[in-house]
């Protein structure tokens, strides 16, 4: 299938071409660095399919433009698909697929890294020593051993994060609409979400973004959060009301914040803006806090995870082209 690959970076091109060649699929891949939106939808003219990424815009207006150009299939190089208007896709007859699974270790391990970095002030310490400053003042953290860690979303990634934290000697609490026996087997205990906020020294988010989870961290939940808690988010930016989190940082209710995702990241992440004026005042305020770490949606970025994502993307194209069932990868 002739496929337009949007938001394509160098590694996308290298690994997608490799997966395409190794599978013998023979898909014609057109790589576009542009993010998919209403202005760039025309660039896929002549293609049958689109391979999108997590910050591409696949709302109803964009999908209508794609359908008008003959696009019959959209595959997203992500597990989440909240950037796609599924109802519009169904109405327009566009099949949508995703990457149902890739290395969950990549995100779980990165979440632990973020937690350690913000707790033990690792980034600040590194910047100091580069300047010849070996003072310890302002770098004190706390032992994770013996602390309570709340995990919101206990699927594969959340359960792996919980297992690592249990290995640190933490008490692990969970909140999820579905109970995971793997989480319970490692000693995790399910509680109501409000109780989790009130008892946890660390809270890590690993749930999908839905209408039920949007802004699950907000002014009300932060008000009942245990004072001095560290919040980690490697899932979706809109799980957190950023303004409320900033207020909690100012008051000391939050001891630290470590995020790899941000609600307005689509206009920022995956590009070099170091020579431009960033007009997003919220992200500018966030990065000004000494107890905040922001990374650019890289938790998934390991050799194993990216390789699996690219192979699944090629498999999705092949299965759609041949009429083979997409199974759990089918979204619409």
Short mmCIF file of C-alpha atoms in Angstrom, two decimals:
data_model
loop_
_atom_site.label_atom_id
_atom_site.label_comp_id
_atom_site.label_asym_id
_atom_site.label_seq_id
_atom_site.Cartn_x
_atom_site.Cartn_y
_atom_site.Cartn_z
CA UNK A 1 0.00 0.00 0.00
CA UNK A 2 1.16 3.51 -0.72
CA UNK A 3 1.29 5.08 2.74
CA UNK A 4 2.01 8.60 3.96
CA UNK A 5 4.04 8.46 7.16
CA UNK A 6 3.47 11.70 9.06
CA UNK A 7 5.66 13.15 11.83
CA UNK A 8 8.47 10.97 10.48
CA UNK A 9 11.87 11.35 12.07
CA UNK A 10 15.12 9.77 10.94
CA UNK A 11 14.64 6.72 13.16
CA UNK A 12 11.10 6.25 11.83
CA UNK A 13 12.38 6.11 8.29
CA UNK A 14 15.27 3.77 9.07
CA UNK A 15 13.28 1.29 11.16
CA UNK A 16 10.10 1.34 9.08
CA UNK A 17 12.06 0.69 5.90
CA UNK A 18 13.89 -2.15 7.66
CA UNK A 19 10.65 -3.73 8.90
CA UNK A 20 9.09 -3.31 5.45
CA UNK A 21 12.05 -5.04 3.79
CA UNK A 22 12.38 -7.84 6.36
CA UNK A 23 8.70 -8.69 6.16
CA UNK A 24 8.73 -8.65 2.36
CA UNK A 25 5.58 -6.51 2.47
CA UNK A 26 6.67 -4.14 -0.28
CA UNK A 27 4.65 -1.16 0.91
CA UNK A 28 5.45 2.17 -0.72
CA UNK A 29 6.23 4.51 2.16
CA UNK A 30 6.18 8.30 1.71
CA UNK A 31 7.90 9.97 4.67
CA UNK A 32 6.72 13.41 5.78
CA UNK A 33 8.31 15.34 8.63
CA UNK A 34 5.18 17.45 8.93
CA UNK A 35 2.66 16.87 11.67
CA UNK A 36 -0.71 15.83 10.25
CA UNK A 37 -3.32 18.56 10.50
CA UNK A 38 -5.81 20.36 8.27
CA UNK A 39 -3.03 22.15 6.38
CA UNK A 40 -0.85 19.10 5.74
CA UNK A 41 -3.58 16.55 4.99
CA UNK A 42 -3.23 17.36 1.28
CA UNK A 43 0.34 15.99 1.30
CA UNK A 44 -0.95 12.41 1.30
CA UNK A 45 -2.64 12.84 -2.09
CA UNK A 46 -2.29 9.64 -4.10
CA UNK A 47 -1.84 7.45 -1.01
CA UNK A 48 -4.19 4.74 0.25
CA UNK A 49 -3.20 4.85 3.90
CA UNK A 50 -1.76 7.12 6.57
CA UNK A 51 0.66 6.17 9.35
CA UNK A 52 0.20 8.77 12.07
CA UNK A 53 1.86 9.52 15.39
CA UNK A 54 0.57 10.45 18.82
CA UNK A 55 0.49 14.23 18.32
CA UNK A 56 -0.97 14.21 14.83
CA UNK A 57 -4.44 15.74 14.49
CA UNK A 58 -6.98 13.18 13.34
CA UNK A 59 -10.10 15.08 14.28
CA UNK A 60 -13.21 15.03 12.11
CA UNK A 61 -12.14 17.85 9.73
CA UNK A 62 -8.79 16.16 9.01
CA UNK A 63 -10.39 12.74 8.56
CA UNK A 64 -12.89 14.24 6.13
CA UNK A 65 -10.02 15.62 4.05
CA UNK A 66 -8.25 12.27 4.14
CA UNK A 67 -11.39 10.42 3.05
CA UNK A 68 -11.93 12.89 0.20
CA UNK A 69 -8.42 12.02 -1.04
CA UNK A 70 -9.12 8.30 -0.99
CA UNK A 71 -7.53 7.33 2.31
CA UNK A 72 -9.12 4.10 3.52
CA UNK A 73 -6.84 3.17 6.41
CA UNK A 74 -5.13 4.97 9.29
CA UNK A 75 -2.60 3.23 11.53
CA UNK A 76 -1.22 5.11 14.51
CA UNK A 77 2.27 4.40 15.80
CA UNK A 78 1.03 4.40 19.39
CA UNK A 79 -1.16 2.39 21.73
CA UNK A 80 -3.30 5.39 22.64
CA UNK A 81 -5.74 6.74 20.08
CA UNK A 82 -7.35 9.71 21.83
CA UNK A 83 -5.97 11.92 19.02
CA UNK A 84 -8.33 10.18 16.57
CA UNK A 85 -12.04 10.91 16.23
CA UNK A 86 -13.22 7.31 16.10
CA UNK A 87 -16.87 8.17 15.43
CA UNK A 88 -15.90 10.31 12.44
CA UNK A 89 -13.63 7.56 11.10
CA UNK A 90 -16.48 5.05 11.25
CA UNK A 91 -18.86 7.47 9.56
CA UNK A 92 -16.36 8.05 6.76
CA UNK A 93 -15.53 4.37 6.32
CA UNK A 94 -11.90 4.73 7.39
CA UNK A 95 -10.47 1.74 9.24
CA UNK A 96 -8.24 2.66 12.18
CA UNK A 97 -5.59 0.45 13.79
CA UNK A 98 -3.04 0.96 16.53
CA UNK A 99 -0.04 -0.68 18.15
CA UNK A 100 -1.76 -2.83 20.76
CA UNK A 101 1.41 -3.72 22.60
CA UNK A 102 5.09 -2.81 22.75
CA UNK A 103 7.79 -3.11 25.37
CA UNK A 104 6.04 -2.04 28.59
CA UNK A 105 9.44 -2.02 30.29
CA UNK A 106 10.43 1.10 28.36
CA UNK A 107 7.80 3.32 29.99
CA UNK A 108 7.86 1.66 33.43
CA UNK A 109 11.63 1.97 33.70
CA UNK A 110 11.58 5.59 32.52
CA UNK A 111 8.93 6.47 35.10
CA UNK A 112 11.23 5.12 37.81
CA UNK A 113 14.08 7.15 36.33
CA UNK A 114 12.00 10.32 36.46
CA UNK A 115 11.04 9.63 40.06
CA UNK A 116 14.66 9.12 41.11
CA UNK A 117 15.80 12.18 39.17
CA UNK A 118 13.29 14.55 40.76
CA UNK A 119 13.58 13.05 44.26
CA UNK A 120 17.39 12.97 44.39
CA UNK A 121 17.86 16.20 42.35
CA UNK A 122 20.06 14.37 39.85
CA UNK A 123 19.69 16.89 37.01
CA UNK A 124 20.48 19.83 39.33
CA UNK A 125 23.49 18.01 40.77
CA UNK A 126 24.83 17.24 37.30
CA UNK A 127 24.53 20.87 36.19
CA UNK A 128 26.31 22.01 39.37
CA UNK A 129 29.28 19.71 39.00
CA UNK A 130 29.72 20.73 35.35
CA UNK A 131 30.34 24.23 36.71
CA UNK A 132 32.70 23.02 39.42
CA UNK A 133 30.14 23.31 42.23
CA UNK A 134 30.23 20.25 44.46
CA UNK A 135 28.05 21.63 47.28
CA UNK A 136 25.29 19.36 48.61
CA UNK A 137 22.97 22.08 49.91
CA UNK A 138 19.55 21.84 48.29
CA UNK A 139 20.10 18.31 46.95
CA UNK A 140 18.58 16.25 49.76
CA UNK A 141 15.96 13.68 48.81
CA UNK A 142 14.28 10.87 50.73
CA UNK A 143 14.58 7.09 50.82
CA UNK A 144 11.97 5.35 48.72
CA UNK A 145 12.28 2.28 50.93
CA UNK A 146 9.33 2.14 53.30
CA UNK A 147 7.31 4.77 51.43
CA UNK A 148 3.84 4.33 49.92
CA UNK A 149 3.55 4.50 46.14
CA UNK A 150 0.19 4.95 44.43
CA UNK A 151 -0.23 3.59 40.91
CA UNK A 152 -3.22 4.84 38.94
CA UNK A 153 -3.71 2.42 36.07
CA UNK A 154 -2.44 -1.08 36.79
CA UNK A 155 -2.25 -2.57 33.31
CA UNK A 156 1.00 -3.95 31.92
CA UNK A 157 3.02 -0.77 32.39
CA UNK A 158 1.51 0.16 35.73
CA UNK A 159 2.01 -3.34 37.11
CA UNK A 160 5.66 -3.35 36.00
CA UNK A 161 6.22 0.03 37.62
CA UNK A 162 4.61 -1.33 40.80
CA UNK A 163 6.89 -4.38 40.72
CA UNK A 164 9.97 -2.17 40.53
CA UNK A 165 8.71 -0.02 43.40
CA UNK A 166 7.96 -3.13 45.46
CA UNK A 167 11.58 -4.10 44.83
CA UNK A 168 12.61 -0.82 46.44
CA UNK A 169 10.72 -1.91 49.54
CA UNK A 170 7.69 0.33 48.97
CA UNK A 171 4.09 -0.31 49.92
CA UNK A 172 2.14 -0.23 46.66
CA UNK A 173 -1.46 0.95 46.30
CA UNK A 174 -3.46 0.73 43.08
CA UNK A 175 -6.50 2.31 41.47
CA UNK A 176 -8.10 0.93 38.32
CA UNK A 177 -11.51 0.02 36.96
CA UNK A 178 -10.13 -3.48 36.32
CA UNK A 179 -8.16 -5.49 38.87
CA UNK A 180 -4.91 -7.00 37.63
CA UNK A 181 -3.98 -10.25 39.40
CA UNK A 182 -0.31 -9.62 38.57
CA UNK A 183 -0.49 -6.38 40.54
CA UNK A 184 -2.08 -8.12 43.51
CA UNK A 185 0.41 -11.00 43.31
CA UNK A 186 3.33 -8.65 43.95
CA UNK A 187 1.62 -7.32 47.07
CA UNK A 188 -0.27 -4.41 45.53
CA UNK A 189 -3.50 -3.43 47.24
CA UNK A 190 -6.45 -1.75 45.53
CA UNK A 191 -8.04 1.25 47.24
CA UNK A 192 -10.42 4.02 46.25
CA UNK A 193 -8.71 6.79 44.31
CA UNK A 194 -9.23 9.39 47.03
CA UNK A 195 -7.63 7.07 49.59
CA UNK A 196 -4.69 6.55 47.24
CA UNK A 197 -4.14 10.30 46.94
CA UNK A 198 -4.32 10.74 50.70
CA UNK A 199 -1.88 7.93 51.56
CA UNK A 200 0.77 8.06 48.82
CA UNK A 201 4.22 9.60 49.05
CA UNK A 202 4.56 9.05 45.30
CA UNK A 203 1.79 8.87 42.68
CA UNK A 204 2.50 7.57 39.18
CA UNK A 205 -0.05 7.75 36.34
CA UNK A 206 -0.34 4.84 33.90
CA UNK A 207 -3.93 5.02 32.68
CA UNK A 208 -5.35 5.95 29.26
CA UNK A 209 -6.91 9.33 28.58
CA UNK A 210 -10.70 9.10 28.49
CA UNK A 211 -13.48 11.45 29.48
CA UNK A 212 -13.51 9.69 32.85
CA UNK A 213 -9.77 10.23 33.44
CA UNK A 214 -9.31 13.72 31.96
CA UNK A 215 -7.93 15.98 34.72
CA UNK A 216 -8.07 13.19 37.29
CA UNK A 217 -5.32 15.18 38.99
CA UNK A 218 -6.99 18.51 39.69
CA UNK A 219 -7.37 21.11 42.42
CA UNK A 220 -9.80 18.92 44.36
CA UNK A 221 -7.71 15.74 44.27
CA UNK A 222 -4.50 17.65 44.99
CA UNK A 223 -6.18 19.23 48.04
CA UNK A 224 -6.55 15.77 49.61
CA UNK A 225 -3.16 14.54 48.43
CA UNK A 226 -0.62 13.71 51.12
CA UNK A 227 1.52 16.83 51.63
CA UNK A 228 4.97 16.45 50.13
CA UNK A 229 3.89 13.92 47.48
CA UNK A 230 5.83 13.51 44.21
CA UNK A 231 3.69 13.16 41.06
CA UNK A 232 4.97 11.29 37.99
CA UNK A 233 3.14 11.23 34.65
CA UNK A 234 4.36 9.17 31.68
CA UNK A 235 0.91 8.45 30.27
CA UNK A 236 -1.09 11.36 28.80
CA UNK A 237 -0.72 15.06 29.51
CA UNK A 238 -4.41 15.82 29.99
CA UNK A 239 -4.60 13.49 32.98
CA UNK A 240 -3.21 16.44 34.93
CA UNK A 241 -4.65 19.92 35.28
CA UNK A 242 -1.32 21.68 34.90
CA UNK A 243 -2.43 24.96 36.46
CA UNK A 244 -3.62 23.05 39.55
CA UNK A 245 -0.31 21.21 39.70
CA UNK A 246 1.60 24.50 39.55
CA UNK A 247 -0.49 25.85 42.43
CA UNK A 248 0.26 22.67 44.43
CA UNK A 249 3.98 23.09 43.74
CA UNK A 250 3.87 26.70 44.93
CA UNK A 251 2.08 25.74 48.15
CA UNK A 252 4.37 22.78 48.82
CA UNK A 253 1.50 20.30 48.61
CA UNK A 254 3.52 18.67 45.83
CA UNK A 255 7.17 18.08 46.71
CA UNK A 256 8.02 17.45 43.08
CA UNK A 257 6.62 16.86 39.62
CA UNK A 258 8.14 14.70 36.88
CA UNK A 259 6.33 14.57 33.53
CA UNK A 260 7.14 13.10 30.14
CA UNK A 261 3.80 14.27 28.69
CA UNK A 262 2.06 17.63 28.62
CA UNK A 263 -1.46 18.60 27.63
CA UNK A 264 -0.34 21.12 25.00
CA UNK A 265 2.64 19.11 23.81
CA UNK A 266 1.49 18.78 20.20
CA UNK A 267 2.89 22.21 19.29
CA UNK A 268 6.12 21.66 21.22
CA UNK A 269 7.38 18.11 21.41
CA UNK A 270 9.41 16.21 18.82
CA UNK A 271 10.99 19.35 17.37
CA UNK A 272 13.91 21.67 18.11
CA UNK A 273 12.60 25.00 19.39
CA UNK A 274 15.82 26.07 21.10
CA UNK A 275 16.28 29.05 18.75
CA UNK A 276 12.70 30.27 18.95
CA UNK A 277 10.53 32.09 21.47
CA UNK A 278 8.25 29.58 23.17
CA UNK A 279 4.94 31.34 23.75
CA UNK A 280 3.44 28.66 25.99
CA UNK A 281 3.64 30.39 29.36
CA UNK A 282 2.52 27.28 31.27
CA UNK A 283 5.41 25.08 30.11
CA UNK A 284 7.79 28.00 30.71
CA UNK A 285 6.59 28.27 34.29
CA UNK A 286 6.90 24.52 34.79
CA UNK A 287 10.51 24.30 33.69
CA UNK A 288 11.40 27.23 35.93
CA UNK A 289 10.69 25.20 39.08
CA UNK A 290 13.77 23.53 40.61
CA UNK A 291 11.66 20.55 41.72
CA UNK A 292 10.13 19.85 38.30
CA UNK A 293 11.52 17.67 35.52
CA UNK A 294 9.96 17.80 32.05
CA UNK A 295 11.05 15.47 29.25
CA UNK A 296 9.74 15.44 25.69
CA UNK A 297 7.60 12.28 25.51
CA UNK A 298 10.54 9.89 25.33
CA UNK A 299 9.52 7.18 27.80
CA UNK A 300 8.72 4.79 24.94
CA UNK A 301 11.98 5.53 23.15
CA UNK A 302 14.04 2.35 23.42
CA UNK A 303 15.43 0.14 20.67
CA UNK A 304 13.10 -2.68 21.67
CA UNK A 305 9.94 -0.58 21.84
CA UNK A 306 10.54 1.37 18.63
CA UNK A 307 11.40 -1.80 16.73
CA UNK A 308 8.16 -3.40 17.87
CA UNK A 309 6.11 -0.30 17.02
CA UNK A 310 7.50 -0.18 13.49
CA UNK A 311 6.99 -3.89 12.88
CA UNK A 312 3.39 -3.67 14.08
CA UNK A 313 2.80 -0.67 11.81
CA UNK A 314 3.96 -2.69 8.80
CA UNK A 315 1.86 -5.66 9.97
CA UNK A 316 -1.19 -3.41 10.24
CA UNK A 317 -0.72 -2.20 6.67
CA UNK A 318 -0.23 -5.75 5.40
CA UNK A 319 -3.22 -7.17 7.25
CA UNK A 320 -5.52 -4.42 6.04
CA UNK A 321 -4.28 -4.80 2.46
CA UNK A 322 -4.91 -8.56 2.50
CA UNK A 323 -8.14 -8.47 4.49
CA UNK A 324 -6.57 -10.29 7.44
CA UNK A 325 -8.09 -9.70 10.86
CA UNK A 326 -6.38 -6.93 12.83
CA UNK A 327 -7.54 -8.43 16.13
CA UNK A 328 -6.94 -6.26 19.17
CA UNK A 329 -5.09 -3.74 16.98
CA UNK A 330 -8.40 -2.74 15.34
CA UNK A 331 -9.81 0.50 16.75
CA UNK A 332 -12.53 1.30 14.21
#
